[in-house]
Backbone as numpy.savetxt, mean C-alpha at the origin, in Angstrom:
# Nx Ny Nz CAx CAy CAz Cx Cy Cz
15.19 21.35 33.05 14.88 19.89 33.13 14.50 19.29 31.72
13.69 20.16 30.97 13.33 19.87 29.62 14.53 19.74 28.69
15.56 20.56 28.94 16.67 20.45 28.06 17.43 19.21 28.27
17.65 18.77 29.64 18.31 17.57 29.93 17.57 16.34 29.29
16.28 16.31 29.43 15.44 15.30 28.80 15.53 15.15 27.28
15.65 16.33 26.63 15.80 16.37 25.22 17.24 15.83 24.89
18.19 16.20 25.56 19.66 15.68 25.27 19.66 14.20 25.49
19.06 13.70 26.61 19.03 12.32 26.83 18.34 11.47 25.66
17.18 12.08 25.26 16.52 11.38 24.14 17.29 11.39 22.90
18.00 12.48 22.47 18.76 12.45 21.40 20.04 11.45 21.47
20.57 11.31 22.56 21.71 10.50 22.96 21.09 8.96 22.81
19.99 8.76 23.22 19.45 7.41 23.13 19.15 7.09 21.68
18.56 8.05 20.75 18.35 7.82 19.46 19.67 7.66 18.70
20.77 8.34 19.00 21.94 8.07 18.31 22.52 6.89 18.61
22.50 6.33 19.95 22.92 5.06 20.26 22.20 3.94 19.50
20.92 4.11 19.49 20.08 3.06 18.81 20.40 3.02 17.29
20.58 4.19 16.66 20.91 4.28 15.17 22.29 3.75 14.90
23.25 3.92 15.80 24.66 3.47 15.69 24.50 1.86 15.75
23.76 1.40 16.71 23.64 -0.08 16.95 22.98 -0.78 15.64
22.00 -0.10 15.15 21.25 -0.69 14.05 22.17 -0.63 12.88
22.97 0.31 12.58 23.81 0.52 11.52 24.95 -0.54 11.50
25.44 -0.92 12.70 26.52 -1.93 12.79 26.03 -3.25 12.89
24.70 -3.59 12.92 24.24 -4.93 13.06 24.60 -5.79 11.76
24.99 -7.01 11.92 25.40 -7.87 10.71 24.14 -8.30 10.07
23.07 -8.63 10.63 21.90 -9.20 9.99 20.67 -8.54 10.52
19.75 -8.49 9.69 18.44 -7.93 10.09 17.38 -9.08 10.22
16.82 -9.27 11.29 15.74 -10.35 11.62 14.49 -9.96 11.00
14.06 -10.76 9.97 12.71 -10.41 9.57 11.75 -11.35 10.32
10.72 -10.86 10.94 9.80 -11.63 11.75 8.87 -12.41 10.90
8.35 -13.52 11.36 7.37 -14.30 10.74 6.18 -13.50 10.44
5.66 -13.55 9.23 4.38 -12.86 8.87 3.22 -13.63 9.54
2.55 -13.06 10.51 1.44 -13.69 11.26 0.34 -14.05 10.38
-0.03 -13.15 9.46 -1.11 -13.54 8.57 -0.98 -14.69 7.62
0.25 -14.72 7.04 0.46 -15.84 6.09 1.23 -17.02 6.62
1.91 -16.82 7.85 2.64 -17.83 8.55 3.93 -18.27 7.78
4.50 -17.34 7.16 5.74 -17.58 6.39 6.80 -16.53 6.79
8.06 -16.90 6.54 9.21 -16.01 6.74 9.28 -15.29 5.34
9.07 -13.99 5.37 9.17 -13.18 4.01 10.35 -13.36 3.25
11.45 -13.47 3.88 12.84 -13.60 3.08 12.84 -14.95 2.40
12.23 -16.04 2.96 12.34 -17.29 2.37 11.38 -17.46 1.17
10.32 -16.67 1.27 9.35 -16.77 0.26 9.72 -16.05 -1.07
10.10 -14.79 -0.87 10.54 -14.00 -2.03 11.47 -12.92 -1.57
12.68 -12.79 -2.16 13.62 -11.89 -1.59 13.09 -10.36 -1.57
13.07 -9.85 -0.38 12.88 -8.43 -0.14 11.40 -8.07 -0.73
10.42 -9.14 -0.92 9.09 -8.78 -1.26 8.96 -8.41 -2.70
9.92 -8.82 -3.47 10.05 -8.35 -4.99 9.24 -9.46 -5.76
8.65 -9.15 -6.96 8.05 -10.01 -7.83 8.02 -9.41 -9.19
7.58 -10.21 -10.06 7.19 -9.83 -11.51 8.57 -9.54 -12.32
8.43 -8.62 -13.22 9.60 -8.30 -14.27 10.84 -7.82 -13.35
10.56 -7.11 -12.33 11.63 -6.63 -11.51 12.42 -7.60 -10.68
11.76 -8.89 -10.55 12.47 -9.90 -9.92 12.53 -11.15 -10.71
12.82 -11.12 -12.00 13.00 -12.13 -12.81 11.76 -13.11 -13.03
10.57 -12.49 -12.94 9.38 -13.25 -13.12 8.92 -14.06 -11.80
9.53 -13.72 -10.73 9.19 -14.42 -9.47 7.71 -14.06 -9.13
7.00 -15.05 -8.52 5.62 -14.80 -8.14 5.54 -14.49 -6.48
4.43 -13.86 -6.21 4.17 -13.54 -4.80 3.57 -14.78 -4.19
3.64 -14.88 -2.86 2.91 -15.94 -2.11 1.27 -15.86 -2.39
0.55 -16.92 -2.11 -0.86 -16.97 -2.36 -1.42 -15.77 -1.62
-2.50 -15.22 -2.22 -3.38 -14.18 -1.77 -2.70 -12.93 -1.85
-1.56 -12.67 -2.49 -0.84 -11.45 -2.52 -0.85 -10.99 -4.11
-0.94 -9.80 -4.34 -0.85 -9.22 -5.77 0.54 -8.72 -5.88
1.04 -8.70 -7.26 2.37 -8.08 -7.61 1.99 -6.81 -8.24
2.40 -5.70 -7.65 2.20 -4.36 -8.23 3.04 -4.19 -9.54
2.74 -3.09 -10.22 3.36 -2.72 -11.36 4.90 -2.39 -11.05
5.20 -2.11 -9.89 6.50 -1.67 -9.55 7.29 -2.81 -8.96
6.65 -4.09 -9.00 7.35 -5.34 -8.54 7.45 -5.62 -7.08
6.34 -5.23 -6.30 6.32 -5.62 -4.85 5.07 -6.31 -4.57
5.16 -7.20 -3.60 3.91 -8.01 -3.24 3.14 -7.31 -2.04
1.80 -7.38 -2.21 0.93 -6.80 -1.18 -0.60 -7.00 -1.48
-1.39 -6.48 -0.60 -2.87 -6.79 -0.68 -3.60 -5.49 -0.90
-3.05 -4.27 -0.77 -3.74 -3.05 -0.77 -4.14 -2.69 -2.34
-4.90 -1.70 -2.49 -5.39 -1.33 -3.87 -4.15 -1.04 -4.71
-3.18 -0.41 -4.10 -1.95 -0.09 -4.95 -1.27 -1.32 -5.44
-1.64 -2.50 -4.97 -1.02 -3.79 -5.50 -1.95 -4.57 -6.33
-3.27 -4.54 -6.03 -4.21 -5.50 -6.56 -5.22 -4.85 -7.64
-5.28 -3.44 -7.53 -6.16 -2.74 -8.52 -5.55 -3.09 -9.88
-6.47 -3.45 -10.91 -5.98 -3.75 -12.22 -5.19 -2.53 -12.89
-5.31 -1.35 -12.37 -4.47 -0.27 -12.82 -3.09 -0.28 -12.50
-2.79 -0.99 -11.32 -1.56 -0.95 -10.69 -0.93 -2.34 -10.57
-1.63 -3.39 -11.06 -1.17 -4.76 -10.77 -0.59 -5.39 -11.99
0.59 -6.02 -11.95 1.13 -6.69 -13.04 0.96 -8.19 -13.11
0.70 -8.82 -12.01 0.31 -10.36 -12.07 -0.33 -10.67 -10.72
-0.95 -11.86 -10.62 -1.62 -12.30 -9.44 -2.66 -11.36 -8.91
-3.44 -10.68 -9.79 -4.42 -9.60 -9.54 -5.69 -10.03 -8.90
-5.77 -11.17 -8.38 -7.12 -11.77 -7.97 -7.28 -11.51 -6.44
-6.72 -10.31 -5.86 -7.02 -10.00 -4.59 -8.60 -9.59 -4.44
-8.87 -9.06 -3.30 -10.29 -8.74 -3.02 -10.55 -7.63 -3.97
-11.88 -7.61 -4.58 -12.28 -6.55 -5.51 -12.25 -5.30 -4.89
-11.83 -4.28 -5.58 -11.74 -2.88 -5.07 -13.12 -2.13 -5.25
-13.84 -1.73 -4.38 -15.12 -1.01 -4.69 -14.85 0.28 -5.22
-15.74 0.58 -6.23 -15.50 1.89 -6.88 -15.74 3.13 -6.04
-15.02 4.14 -6.26 -15.21 5.39 -5.45 -16.54 6.10 -5.89
-17.27 6.41 -4.88 -18.47 7.23 -5.14 -18.46 8.43 -4.29
-18.63 9.48 -5.00 -18.54 10.79 -4.32 -19.79 10.93 -3.31
-19.56 11.39 -2.13 -20.55 11.60 -1.16 -21.65 12.74 -1.64
-21.16 13.50 -2.72 -21.95 14.60 -3.02 -22.88 14.24 -4.31
-22.77 13.07 -4.90 -23.62 12.65 -5.92 -24.99 12.16 -5.53
-26.01 12.42 -6.19 -27.34 11.97 -5.96 -27.47 10.67 -6.40
-28.55 9.92 -5.92 -28.80 8.49 -6.31 -28.87 8.36 -7.81
-29.48 9.33 -8.48 -29.60 9.22 -9.97 -28.20 9.30 -10.61
-27.33 10.23 -10.09 -26.13 10.40 -10.68 -25.20 9.07 -10.43
-25.41 8.48 -9.31 -24.63 7.30 -8.93 -25.11 6.19 -9.78
-26.35 6.12 -10.09 -26.97 5.04 -10.83 -26.68 5.19 -12.33
-26.03 6.26 -12.79 -25.65 6.41 -14.22 -26.45 7.45 -14.91
-26.59 8.63 -14.36 -27.34 9.74 -14.89 -26.78 10.17 -16.22
-25.61 9.67 -16.69 -25.05 9.97 -17.97 -24.52 11.56 -17.90
-24.11 12.06 -19.11 -23.64 13.32 -19.09 -24.46 14.45 -18.56
-25.79 14.21 -18.68 -26.62 15.18 -18.17 -26.54 15.23 -16.59
-26.42 14.01 -15.94 -26.18 13.98 -14.54 -24.96 14.58 -14.13
-23.84 14.36 -14.86 -22.59 14.91 -14.49 -22.65 16.46 -14.77
-23.19 16.96 -15.91 -23.31 18.40 -16.07 -24.09 19.01 -14.97
-25.14 18.40 -14.52 -26.06 18.93 -13.44 -25.28 19.01 -12.24
-24.48 17.93 -11.91 -23.76 17.94 -10.71 -22.69 19.01 -10.65
-21.97 19.11 -11.77 -20.87 20.25 -11.84 -21.55 21.61 -11.69
-22.73 21.82 -12.33 -23.30 23.14 -12.30 -23.80 23.41 -10.78
-24.29 22.37 -10.24 -24.78 22.56 -8.83 -23.67 22.88 -7.85
-22.43 22.20 -8.21 -21.21 22.51 -7.39 -20.72 23.92 -7.48
-20.82 24.37 -8.85 -20.32 25.80 -9.07 -21.23 26.86 -8.45
-22.59 26.52 -8.60 -23.60 27.56 -8.24 -23.73 27.68 -6.70
-23.66 26.49 -6.11 -23.84 26.35 -4.63 -22.71 26.82 -3.96
């Protein structure tokens, strides 16, 4: 019975893939957050140098690779090429640091932290 179910699942997957490959157009749903059709706003979500200087819609950042989005990979100053005014990215704080080390214990704090990690 398990074998028949597996075969039916594979056949259904193959039928789905053939149907998708033969489709003439791909429908892009309306983005519920922004209320815009993605294809009308910017072709395939591209922006910046890779898209001839095209800008992203409001509240989206253009990544260094030329894609629009809101995640740290798009908006962080290290990864963003334009429209980098998304939500500020909180700095990463190790859960192993003490309050003094988090507050800027300097090299002494870092050395102490590393020594504690090696010794413990």
